[in-house]
Amino acid sequence: MLLGSLAAGALLSIPKPLQIFANEKKTAILTEVTGSGNPLRFPPVFTNGGNLTLAQTTKQVWPGQDTQIITINGSYPGPSIVIQKGQTFTANVINNLSEDITTHWHGVSVPANMDGHPKDKIIPGASYTYTFPVINRGGTYFYHAHADMLTAKQVYRGFAGFFIVVDPAENYNLPSGNFDIPLCIQDRRIADIPNFNYNPGNYEMMWGMLGDTVLVNGTPDPYLEVSRTLYRFRLLNGSNARVYKIAFSDNRSFHIIGTDGGLKDAPVTATEFMLAPGERVEILTDFSSNTIGSNVTLKSLAYTHGGMMPYKQGIPLDIIRFDVVNNNSSGGIVPAAFAPISYYNPADVVNTRTFTLTMSPSPPMHKINGLTFDISRIDWQTPLLALEKWKIINGTADMHPMHTHDAQWQVLSRNGNTNLPPNDKGWKDTVNLNPGETVEVLVKFISYKGLYLFHCHNLEHEDDGMMLNFEVTDPIGIHQIGTEVPQSFELHQNYPNPFNPETKIKFDIAQSNSNLTAELKIFDIQGRQVAELYNGNINAGKYEAEWKPESLPSGTYFARLTADSFSKTIKLVLTK
Ligand SMILES: [Cu+2]
């Protein structure tokens, strides 16, 4: 219902931010305090087309105490971007800091020059307009700093915010409005309060910058007053290095409904899950069995891992307390299922790549295939639309949340085991590797060509060089001509024709709302298929295929293009 009214508002082009979840204004009416701590803060919702101004600012993160942080439009975390799938996102990012910045839209597929690659830095005093169509599935994404060797410091000091994509077609009566709560989880150091000191020493360079107290949406010791009803929580691990083992203090079960790339195919009941830096998990939690006046705390449970006390991975932490205060109903439900996810078939893999993560005793410590990041070196090329298997081998004693730009992965296996935890099943752009673990992911770049990054999202590891450049290139068998998007589908006459020994076939793929596939096949005069020049997903654009039939005799052949509802055949004459 709410999504329906939302869609209507968007059609009227009301120049107001899209507000689909709890935000600053709505929570300002909550005044009753039932315990210690601070009411959960919500960043303001960004107005599409506006400025995002980065500045060094003094804020009272801890009440009554000044903290020097990075704010975006005066807010920490940055404003929440809420935008509908299919709309064009535009933001003018202004750098009022004294060092370079870029902005990366984490999990969002954007053209290479919009991706916040460190080579595309915005120098102090300058600005850059990021603009791109939102083609991702509905889901919880985020944006953060990505400047060369400054990512960890800038994120730690405040440079991050939500990027939430709403798909009006996803109407499942999930809790919405005040019952849809974004939770950006970040750790900081009690010993540093009220400062966000960023001065990593050797241990921090090795394990990452770990804190011993948790801020949620920039709120220390946070609580949220909730009703005895079903809630949607969008959990984002915005920490530099900490991996949380998420659970409730009473070990209650909840429903995992979304991963990095949006809704799963069905909710899965769970009592805990791991959440590594850069990962998002959405859950539905029901407080209806609580009595008014009771509370329950979202926690990170203890687990065993390396590191140095008190800043060790796996220490138990409180994240946020939920105080149950009234009987209001969200009206939301736990659906039986969402839209099916079409899982890649490993038999369709055309390339397998292996990435081995290593750690050496002196900086740069963290490497991938023996390499550290070189901003101007392209480490490999991946063709658009080709299904690849990436085998990532963690040869270290630390965890590494590996992240790709420009696509969403599907996790295939952990240590060869394809029976995966529920937060691995679905679309993922960040996957945590435990010490010694091998994880296989399947990936197909379907959106944009150009230079993108593959890196560890432990931000100290990233800045230490645990990052590679790759280039997404033309699809196998065909190549795109220019960037023009044709108005209609077309299959052009081949040239030369007649031909010997080879000919070129141009075709146009028009824009479509659905996921397009195309087939370009060659048949002989008896109607038998003799060649398949293309068969797979395709984007709108102008293309050219080459055909060189070395083993076929002279004669008449037919090329047929099938795409969407379009089908056309042309006649080719081979004269040997
Ligand atoms: Cu790492």
Coordinates of C-alpha atoms and ligand atoms in Angstrom, one line a residue:
M1 CA 0.0 0.0 0.0
L2 CA 2.7 2.5 1.0
L3 CA 4.8 1.5 -2.0
G4 CA 1.8 2.2 -4.2
S5 CA 1.3 5.7 -2.9
L6 CA 5.1 6.2 -3.2
A7 CA 5.1 5.3 -6.8
A8 CA 2.2 7.7 -7.5
G9 CA 4.2 10.5 -5.8
A10 CA 7.2 9.8 -7.9
L11 CA 5.1 10.0 -11.1
L12 CA 4.0 13.5 -10.0
S13 CA 7.7 14.4 -9.7
I14 CA 7.2 15.8 -6.3
P15 CA 10.6 17.4 -5.5
K16 CA 10.8 15.8 -2.1
P17 CA 13.2 13.1 -0.9
L18 CA 11.7 9.6 -1.2
Q19 CA 10.9 8.6 2.4
I20 CA 10.2 5.0 2.8
F21 CA 11.8 4.3 6.1
A22 CA 12.3 5.8 9.5
N23 CA 14.1 9.1 9.4
E24 CA 15.0 12.1 11.5
K25 CA 11.6 13.9 11.6
K26 CA 9.5 10.8 12.4
T27 CA 11.7 9.9 15.3
A28 CA 11.8 13.3 16.8
I29 CA 8.3 12.7 18.2
L30 CA 9.7 9.8 20.4
T31 CA 10.4 11.4 23.7
E32 CA 9.8 8.7 26.3
V33 CA 13.1 7.4 27.8
T34 CA 12.9 3.9 29.4
G35 CA 16.5 3.4 30.1
S36 CA 20.1 4.6 29.7
G37 CA 21.7 5.6 26.5
N38 CA 20.9 7.7 23.5
P39 CA 17.9 7.5 21.1
L40 CA 18.9 6.1 17.8
R41 CA 19.7 8.9 15.3
F42 CA 18.7 8.8 11.7
P43 CA 20.6 10.7 8.9
P44 CA 18.4 13.0 6.9
V45 CA 17.2 11.7 3.5
F46 CA 19.0 13.2 0.5
T47 CA 17.1 15.2 -2.1
N48 CA 18.1 13.7 -5.5
G49 CA 20.0 16.2 -7.6
G50 CA 21.4 18.1 -4.7
N51 CA 24.8 18.6 -3.2
L52 CA 26.8 16.2 -1.0
T53 CA 29.3 18.5 0.7
L54 CA 32.2 16.8 2.6
A55 CA 33.6 18.9 5.4
Q56 CA 35.6 18.7 8.6
T57 CA 33.1 19.5 11.3
T58 CA 32.7 19.5 15.0
K59 CA 29.7 17.4 16.2
Q60 CA 28.5 16.1 19.5
V61 CA 28.7 12.4 18.8
W62 CA 28.7 11.8 22.5
P63 CA 26.3 14.2 24.2
G64 CA 28.0 17.3 25.5
Q65 CA 31.4 16.5 24.0
D66 CA 32.9 17.8 20.8
T67 CA 34.3 15.4 18.2
Q68 CA 36.1 16.4 15.0
I69 CA 34.7 14.3 12.2
I70 CA 33.9 14.3 8.5
T71 CA 30.3 15.2 7.8
I72 CA 28.3 15.2 4.6
N73 CA 25.8 18.0 4.5
G74 CA 26.5 18.4 8.2
S75 CA 25.5 14.9 9.0
Y76 CA 27.3 11.8 10.3
P77 CA 26.7 9.3 8.8
G78 CA 26.0 11.0 5.5
P79 CA 22.5 11.6 4.3
S80 CA 20.5 8.5 3.4
I81 CA 20.0 8.3 -0.4
V82 CA 16.6 6.7 -1.1
I83 CA 15.8 6.3 -4.8
Q84 CA 13.6 4.2 -7.0
K85 CA 14.9 1.7 -9.4
G86 CA 14.9 3.1 -12.9
Q87 CA 15.3 6.7 -11.8
T88 CA 18.5 8.7 -12.5
F89 CA 20.6 9.5 -9.4
T90 CA 22.5 12.7 -9.5
A91 CA 24.6 14.3 -6.7
N92 CA 27.2 17.0 -6.9
V93 CA 29.9 16.0 -4.5
I94 CA 31.8 18.9 -3.1
N95 CA 35.2 18.4 -1.4
N96 CA 35.6 20.9 1.4
L97 CA 38.2 18.7 3.0
S98 CA 42.0 19.3 2.9
E99 CA 42.7 16.0 1.0
D100 CA 41.6 14.1 -2.1
I101 CA 38.3 12.2 -2.1
T102 CA 36.2 9.9 -4.3
T103 CA 32.8 8.5 -3.7
H104 CA 32.1 4.8 -4.4
W105 CA 28.4 3.6 -4.6
H106 CA 29.0 0.2 -3.0
G107 CA 27.1 -2.6 -4.6
V108 CA 25.5 -0.3 -7.2
S109 CA 26.3 -0.9 -10.9
V110 CA 27.4 2.4 -12.4
P111 CA 29.5 3.5 -15.4
A112 CA 33.2 3.3 -14.7
N113 CA 33.7 7.0 -14.6
M114 CA 31.0 7.2 -11.9
D115 CA 32.4 4.4 -9.7
G116 CA 34.7 6.5 -7.5
H117 CA 37.9 4.8 -8.7
P118 CA 40.8 6.4 -6.9
K119 CA 42.3 7.6 -10.2
D120 CA 39.1 9.9 -10.5
K121 CA 40.0 11.9 -7.4
I122 CA 38.2 15.1 -6.4
I123 CA 40.9 17.4 -5.2
P124 CA 40.3 19.8 -2.2
G125 CA 38.0 22.6 -3.2
A126 CA 36.8 20.8 -6.3
S127 CA 33.5 19.0 -7.0
Y128 CA 32.3 16.3 -9.3
T129 CA 28.8 15.4 -10.4
Y130 CA 28.0 11.7 -10.1
T131 CA 25.0 10.7 -12.2
F132 CA 23.8 7.3 -13.3
P133 CA 20.6 5.4 -13.9
V134 CA 19.7 3.1 -10.9
I135 CA 19.6 -0.3 -12.5
N136 CA 20.1 -2.4 -9.3
R137 CA 17.5 -4.5 -7.6
G138 CA 15.7 -3.0 -4.7
G139 CA 18.0 -3.3 -1.7
T140 CA 20.3 -1.7 0.9
Y141 CA 23.5 -0.4 -0.6
F142 CA 25.8 2.4 0.6
Y143 CA 28.3 4.9 -0.4
H144 CA 31.7 5.7 1.1
A145 CA 35.2 7.1 0.6
H146 CA 37.5 5.4 -1.9
A147 CA 40.5 7.8 -2.4
D148 CA 43.9 6.2 -2.8
M149 CA 45.2 5.1 0.6
L150 CA 42.7 7.4 2.4
T151 CA 39.7 5.1 2.4
A152 CA 40.1 3.7 5.9
K153 CA 40.8 7.1 7.5
Q154 CA 38.0 8.9 5.8
V155 CA 35.4 6.2 6.5
Y156 CA 36.5 6.0 10.1
R157 CA 36.1 9.8 10.4
G158 CA 32.6 9.7 9.0
F159 CA 32.5 9.4 5.2
A160 CA 29.8 6.8 4.6
G161 CA 26.0 6.7 4.2
F162 CA 23.1 4.6 3.0
F163 CA 22.1 4.2 -0.6
I164 CA 18.7 2.5 -0.6
V165 CA 17.1 1.4 -3.8
V166 CA 13.3 1.0 -3.8
D167 CA 11.6 -1.2 -6.4
P168 CA 7.9 -0.4 -6.5
A169 CA 7.3 -3.8 -8.1
E170 CA 8.5 -5.5 -4.9
N171 CA 5.2 -5.3 -3.0
Y172 CA 5.3 -7.9 -0.3
N173 CA 3.6 -6.0 2.6
L174 CA 6.9 -5.8 4.5
P175 CA 7.1 -3.4 7.4
S176 CA 7.6 0.2 6.2
G177 CA 7.9 3.8 7.3
N178 CA 8.7 3.9 11.0
F179 CA 9.0 0.1 11.0
D180 CA 11.7 0.0 8.4
I181 CA 14.9 0.8 10.2
P182 CA 18.4 1.3 8.7
L183 CA 21.2 0.4 11.1
C184 CA 24.7 1.4 10.2
I185 CA 27.0 -0.4 12.6
Q186 CA 30.5 1.0 13.3
D187 CA 33.0 0.4 16.1
R188 CA 35.1 3.1 17.8
R189 CA 37.5 3.1 20.8
I190 CA 36.4 3.9 24.3
A191 CA 39.9 5.1 25.2
D192 CA 39.6 7.7 22.4
I193 CA 36.2 9.1 23.5
P194 CA 35.2 11.7 22.3
N195 CA 37.7 11.6 19.5
F196 CA 37.7 9.5 16.3
N197 CA 41.5 9.2 16.4
Y198 CA 42.8 7.5 13.3
N199 CA 46.5 6.6 13.9
P200 CA 46.9 2.9 13.0
G201 CA 50.0 1.2 14.4
N202 CA 51.5 -2.1 13.3
Y203 CA 48.7 -4.2 14.9
E204 CA 46.0 -2.1 13.2
M205 CA 47.8 -2.4 9.9
M206 CA 47.8 -6.1 10.4
W207 CA 44.3 -6.8 11.8
G208 CA 42.6 -3.6 10.9
M209 CA 41.3 -0.7 13.0
L210 CA 39.1 -2.4 15.7
G211 CA 37.2 -0.6 18.4
D212 CA 35.5 -1.8 21.6
T213 CA 32.3 0.2 21.5
V214 CA 29.6 0.3 18.8
L215 CA 27.9 3.3 17.3
V216 CA 24.7 2.8 15.3
N217 CA 23.9 5.6 12.8
G218 CA 26.5 7.5 14.6
T219 CA 24.7 7.0 18.0
P220 CA 26.8 5.8 21.0
D221 CA 25.0 3.5 23.4
P222 CA 21.9 3.6 21.2
Y223 CA 18.3 2.5 21.9
L224 CA 15.2 2.6 19.9
E225 CA 11.6 2.6 21.2
V226 CA 9.7 -0.1 19.3
S227 CA 6.1 -1.4 19.2
R228 CA 5.0 -4.9 19.8
T229 CA 5.0 -5.7 16.1
L230 CA 7.1 -6.8 13.1
Y231 CA 10.0 -4.7 12.0
R232 CA 12.3 -4.6 9.0
F233 CA 16.0 -3.9 10.0
R234 CA 18.5 -3.1 7.3
L235 CA 21.9 -3.9 8.8
L236 CA 25.0 -2.4 7.3
N237 CA 28.5 -3.1 8.6
G238 CA 30.1 0.3 8.1
S239 CA 33.1 -0.6 10.3
N240 CA 36.7 -0.5 9.0
A241 CA 37.6 -4.0 10.1
R242 CA 35.2 -5.5 12.7
V243 CA 33.3 -8.7 11.8
Y244 CA 30.1 -9.0 13.9
K245 CA 28.3 -12.2 14.9
I246 CA 24.8 -10.8 15.0
A247 CA 22.2 -12.1 17.4
F248 CA 19.7 -11.0 20.0
S249 CA 20.3 -11.0 23.8
D250 CA 17.5 -13.5 24.3
N251 CA 18.6 -15.7 21.3
R252 CA 15.3 -15.1 19.6
S253 CA 14.9 -16.2 16.0
F254 CA 14.3 -13.7 13.2
H255 CA 13.9 -13.9 9.4
I256 CA 16.8 -13.1 7.0
I257 CA 15.1 -11.6 4.0
G258 CA 17.9 -9.7 2.1
T259 CA 21.6 -9.9 1.3
D260 CA 23.9 -7.3 -0.3
G261 CA 22.0 -7.2 -3.6
G262 CA 18.4 -7.1 -2.3
L263 CA 15.7 -9.6 -1.3
K264 CA 16.4 -13.3 -1.1
D265 CA 14.1 -15.7 -2.9
A266 CA 12.5 -16.5 0.4
P267 CA 12.9 -15.6 4.1
V268 CA 15.0 -17.9 6.1
T269 CA 14.7 -18.3 9.9
A270 CA 17.9 -17.8 11.8
T271 CA 19.2 -16.9 15.3
E272 CA 22.6 -15.5 14.2
F273 CA 24.7 -14.6 11.2
M274 CA 28.1 -13.1 10.5
L275 CA 28.3 -9.5 9.2
A276 CA 31.7 -8.4 7.8
P277 CA 32.7 -4.9 6.7
G278 CA 30.8 -3.8 3.6
E279 CA 28.1 -6.5 4.0
R280 CA 24.4 -5.8 4.4
V281 CA 21.8 -8.2 5.7
E282 CA 18.1 -7.4 6.1
I283 CA 16.0 -9.1 8.7
L284 CA 12.4 -9.1 10.0
T285 CA 12.1 -9.2 13.8
D286 CA 8.8 -9.6 15.7
F287 CA 8.5 -7.9 19.1
S288 CA 4.8 -9.0 19.6
S289 CA 5.8 -11.6 22.2
N290 CA 7.5 -8.9 24.3
T291 CA 5.6 -7.1 27.1
I292 CA 5.5 -3.3 27.2
G293 CA 8.4 -2.1 29.4
S294 CA 10.7 -5.0 28.4
N295 CA 13.7 -4.7 26.1
V296 CA 16.0 -6.9 24.0
T297 CA 19.5 -6.0 22.8
L298 CA 21.0 -6.7 19.4
K299 CA 24.5 -8.0 20.1
S300 CA 27.6 -9.2 18.6
L301 CA 28.4 -12.6 20.2
A302 CA 31.9 -13.7 21.2
Y303 CA 33.8 -15.9 18.8
T304 CA 37.4 -17.0 18.5
H305 CA 39.8 -15.1 16.3
G306 CA 43.3 -13.6 16.3
G307 CA 44.1 -10.0 17.2
M308 CA 45.2 -8.1 20.2
M309 CA 43.2 -7.3 23.3
P310 CA 41.2 -5.2 23.9
Y311 CA 40.8 -4.6 20.2
K312 CA 40.4 -8.2 19.2
Q313 CA 38.0 -9.7 16.6
G314 CA 35.2 -11.7 18.4
I315 CA 34.8 -9.7 21.6
P316 CA 31.2 -9.6 22.7
L317 CA 29.5 -6.2 22.0
D318 CA 26.1 -4.6 22.5
I319 CA 24.9 -3.0 19.3
I320 CA 21.5 -1.5 20.1
R321 CA 18.8 -1.9 22.7
F322 CA 15.1 -2.1 21.7
D323 CA 12.7 -0.8 24.3
V324 CA 9.2 -2.1 23.8
V325 CA 6.8 0.8 24.5
N326 CA 3.4 0.3 22.8
N327 CA 1.0 -1.9 20.9
N328 CA 1.1 -0.1 17.5
S329 CA 1.1 -2.4 14.5
S330 CA 3.3 -2.1 11.5
G331 CA 0.9 -4.2 9.4
G332 CA 3.8 -5.9 7.9
I333 CA 4.0 -9.6 7.3
V334 CA 6.7 -12.3 6.8
P335 CA 6.0 -13.4 3.2
A336 CA 6.3 -17.0 2.3
A337 CA 8.5 -16.2 -0.7
F338 CA 9.9 -13.4 -2.8
A339 CA 10.6 -13.4 -6.5
P340 CA 12.8 -16.3 -7.5
I341 CA 16.5 -15.7 -8.1
S342 CA 17.8 -17.4 -11.2
Y343 CA 21.0 -19.1 -10.0
Y344 CA 23.9 -19.4 -12.4
N345 CA 24.7 -22.9 -13.6
P346 CA 28.4 -23.7 -12.9
A347 CA 28.4 -25.7 -16.2
D348 CA 28.1 -22.4 -18.0
V349 CA 31.3 -21.0 -16.6
V350 CA 33.7 -19.8 -19.5
N351 CA 36.6 -18.5 -17.3
T352 CA 37.9 -19.5 -13.9
R353 CA 40.2 -17.2 -12.1
T354 CA 42.1 -17.9 -8.9
F355 CA 43.0 -15.2 -6.3
T356 CA 45.3 -16.1 -3.4
L357 CA 45.3 -13.8 -0.4
T358 CA 48.6 -13.7 1.5
M359 CA 50.1 -11.8 4.4
S360 CA 53.8 -11.0 4.9
P361 CA 55.4 -9.7 8.1
S362 CA 56.3 -6.2 6.9
P363 CA 54.3 -3.6 5.0
P364 CA 52.8 -3.9 2.5
M365 CA 51.6 -7.0 4.3
H366 CA 48.4 -7.8 2.4
K367 CA 48.6 -9.0 -1.2
I368 CA 46.4 -10.7 -3.8
N369 CA 48.3 -13.1 -6.1
G370 CA 51.5 -11.5 -4.8
L371 CA 50.5 -8.1 -5.9
T372 CA 49.6 -4.8 -4.2
F373 CA 47.5 -2.2 -5.7
D374 CA 48.9 -0.1 -8.6
I375 CA 46.5 2.6 -9.6
S376 CA 47.7 2.5 -13.3
R377 CA 48.2 -1.3 -13.8
I378 CA 45.3 -3.4 -15.2
D379 CA 45.5 -6.8 -13.6
W380 CA 43.2 -8.7 -15.8
Q381 CA 40.4 -8.3 -18.3
T382 CA 36.9 -9.8 -18.1
P383 CA 34.5 -9.9 -21.0
L384 CA 31.1 -8.5 -20.5
L385 CA 28.3 -11.1 -20.3
A386 CA 30.7 -14.1 -19.7
L387 CA 30.0 -16.2 -16.7
E388 CA 33.2 -16.5 -14.6
K389 CA 34.1 -18.5 -11.5
W390 CA 36.4 -16.7 -9.1
K391 CA 38.2 -19.0 -6.7
I392 CA 39.4 -16.9 -3.7
I393 CA 41.9 -18.7 -1.5
N394 CA 42.6 -17.1 1.9
G395 CA 46.2 -18.1 2.8
T396 CA 46.2 -16.0 5.9
A397 CA 45.2 -16.3 9.6
D398 CA 42.9 -13.2 9.3
M399 CA 39.4 -12.7 7.8
H400 CA 39.1 -10.9 4.5
P401 CA 35.7 -9.5 3.3
M402 CA 36.4 -9.5 -0.4
H403 CA 34.4 -7.1 -2.6
T404 CA 33.9 -6.6 -6.3
H405 CA 32.7 -3.4 -8.1
D406 CA 30.3 -3.4 -11.1
A407 CA 28.5 -6.7 -10.4
Q408 CA 26.8 -8.9 -7.8
W409 CA 28.2 -12.3 -7.2
Q410 CA 26.5 -15.6 -6.4
V411 CA 28.5 -17.6 -3.8
L412 CA 29.0 -21.1 -5.1
S413 CA 30.9 -22.8 -2.3
R414 CA 32.9 -22.5 0.9
N415 CA 35.8 -25.0 1.2
G416 CA 34.0 -26.9 -1.6
N417 CA 30.8 -27.1 0.4
T418 CA 27.8 -25.8 -1.5
N419 CA 25.5 -26.0 1.5
L420 CA 25.8 -22.3 2.4
P421 CA 24.6 -20.1 5.3
P422 CA 21.4 -18.1 4.5
N423 CA 23.2 -14.8 4.2
D424 CA 25.5 -16.3 1.5
K425 CA 22.6 -17.3 -0.7
G426 CA 21.3 -14.5 -2.9
W427 CA 23.1 -11.6 -4.5
K428 CA 26.4 -10.6 -2.9
D429 CA 29.0 -8.0 -3.6
T430 CA 31.0 -8.6 -0.4
V431 CA 31.9 -12.1 0.9
N432 CA 33.9 -12.7 4.0
L433 CA 36.7 -15.4 3.9
N434 CA 37.6 -17.0 7.2
P435 CA 41.2 -17.9 7.9
G436 CA 42.4 -20.6 5.5
E437 CA 39.1 -20.7 3.7
T438 CA 38.5 -21.0 0.0
V439 CA 35.4 -19.4 -1.4
E440 CA 34.1 -19.8 -5.0
V441 CA 31.8 -17.1 -6.4
L442 CA 30.1 -16.9 -9.8
V443 CA 30.0 -13.6 -11.5
K444 CA 28.8 -12.2 -14.8
F445 CA 29.4 -8.5 -15.6
I446 CA 26.2 -7.5 -17.4
S447 CA 26.1 -3.7 -17.1
Y448 CA 29.2 -1.6 -17.9
K449 CA 32.6 -1.9 -19.5
G450 CA 35.6 -0.2 -18.1
L451 CA 38.0 -0.1 -15.1
Y452 CA 36.8 -1.5 -11.8
L453 CA 38.2 -2.8 -8.5
F454 CA 38.4 -6.0 -6.6
H455 CA 39.6 -5.6 -3.0
C456 CA 39.5 -6.5 0.6
H457 CA 36.9 -4.5 2.5
N458 CA 38.9 -4.6 5.7
L459 CA 39.8 -0.9 5.0
E460 CA 43.3 -1.1 6.5
H461 CA 44.0 -4.1 4.3
E462 CA 42.6 -2.2 1.3
D463 CA 44.8 0.9 1.9
D464 CA 47.8 -1.4 2.5
G465 CA 47.3 -2.6 -1.2
M466 CA 45.0 -5.6 -1.0
M467 CA 43.2 -4.4 -4.2
L468 CA 43.5 -5.1 -7.9
N469 CA 42.3 -3.3 -11.0
F470 CA 40.3 -5.2 -13.7
E471 CA 38.8 -4.1 -16.9
V472 CA 35.5 -5.2 -18.2
T473 CA 35.7 -5.5 -22.0
D474 CA 33.5 -6.3 -25.0
P475 CA 31.5 -9.5 -24.9
I476 CA 33.0 -12.6 -26.5
G477 CA 31.9 -12.9 -30.2
I478 CA 30.5 -9.4 -30.6
H479 CA 31.6 -5.9 -29.8
Q480 CA 29.6 -2.8 -29.1
I481 CA 30.0 0.1 -31.5
G482 CA 30.0 3.4 -29.7
T483 CA 27.7 4.3 -26.8
E484 CA 24.5 5.1 -28.8
V485 CA 21.3 3.5 -27.6
P486 CA 19.1 2.7 -30.6
Q487 CA 15.4 3.6 -30.6
S488 CA 14.4 0.2 -32.1
F489 CA 15.7 -3.3 -32.7
E490 CA 17.3 -4.0 -36.1
L491 CA 19.4 -6.6 -38.0
H492 CA 21.3 -4.9 -40.8
Q493 CA 22.4 -6.5 -44.0
N494 CA 25.9 -8.1 -43.6
Y495 CA 28.9 -6.6 -45.4
P496 CA 30.6 -7.4 -47.6
N497 CA 28.0 -9.6 -49.2
P498 CA 28.7 -11.8 -51.1
F499 CA 31.8 -12.5 -49.0
N500 CA 35.0 -14.5 -48.7
P501 CA 36.4 -15.4 -46.2
E502 CA 34.6 -13.3 -43.6
T503 CA 31.7 -10.8 -43.2
K504 CA 30.4 -8.5 -40.6
I505 CA 26.9 -8.3 -39.2
K506 CA 25.6 -5.2 -37.4
F507 CA 22.6 -5.2 -35.1
D508 CA 20.8 -2.8 -32.8
I509 CA 19.4 -3.7 -29.4
A510 CA 16.9 -1.1 -28.1
Q511 CA 16.3 -0.2 -24.5
S512 CA 13.9 -2.5 -22.7
N513 CA 12.5 -2.7 -19.2
S514 CA 13.1 -6.4 -19.0
N515 CA 16.4 -8.3 -18.8
L516 CA 17.2 -8.7 -22.4
T517 CA 18.7 -11.8 -24.1
A518 CA 19.7 -12.0 -27.7
E519 CA 20.5 -14.9 -30.1
L520 CA 22.3 -14.4 -33.4
K521 CA 22.5 -17.7 -35.2
I522 CA 23.4 -18.8 -38.8
F523 CA 21.5 -21.5 -40.7
D524 CA 22.1 -23.2 -44.0
I525 CA 19.6 -23.4 -46.8
Q526 CA 18.2 -26.6 -45.3
G527 CA 17.5 -24.7 -42.0
R528 CA 20.2 -26.5 -40.1
Q529 CA 22.1 -24.3 -37.5
V530 CA 25.7 -24.0 -38.6
A531 CA 27.0 -21.3 -36.2
E532 CA 25.9 -19.4 -33.1
L533 CA 27.5 -16.0 -33.1
Y534 CA 25.8 -14.9 -29.8
N535 CA 23.5 -16.3 -27.2
G536 CA 23.0 -14.6 -23.9
N537 CA 22.2 -11.5 -21.9
I538 CA 22.7 -8.2 -23.7
N539 CA 22.4 -4.5 -23.0
A540 CA 20.9 -1.9 -25.3
G541 CA 23.4 -0.7 -27.9
K542 CA 24.7 -1.1 -31.4
Y543 CA 26.8 -4.2 -32.0
E544 CA 28.8 -5.9 -34.6
A545 CA 29.6 -9.6 -35.0
E546 CA 32.1 -11.1 -37.3
W547 CA 31.6 -14.5 -39.1
K548 CA 34.4 -16.4 -40.7
P549 CA 33.1 -19.8 -41.8
E550 CA 36.3 -21.6 -42.6
S551 CA 35.0 -25.1 -43.0
L552 CA 31.7 -24.4 -44.8
P553 CA 31.1 -24.6 -48.6
S554 CA 30.0 -21.8 -50.9
G555 CA 26.3 -21.2 -50.8
T556 CA 23.4 -19.3 -49.4
Y557 CA 23.1 -18.9 -45.6
F558 CA 20.7 -17.1 -43.3
A559 CA 21.5 -15.1 -40.1
R560 CA 18.7 -14.7 -37.6
L561 CA 18.6 -12.2 -34.7
T562 CA 16.1 -12.9 -31.9
A563 CA 15.9 -10.4 -29.1
D564 CA 12.9 -9.5 -26.9
S565 CA 9.9 -9.8 -29.3
F566 CA 12.1 -8.9 -32.3
S567 CA 13.1 -11.5 -34.9
K568 CA 14.6 -10.9 -38.3
T569 CA 16.5 -13.0 -40.9
I570 CA 19.0 -11.8 -43.5
K571 CA 20.5 -13.7 -46.5
L572 CA 24.3 -14.2 -46.7
V573 CA 26.1 -15.5 -49.8
L574 CA 29.5 -17.2 -49.3
T575 CA 31.5 -17.4 -52.6
K576 CA 34.7 -19.4 -52.1
Ligands
CU1 CU 41.7 -8.2 4.2

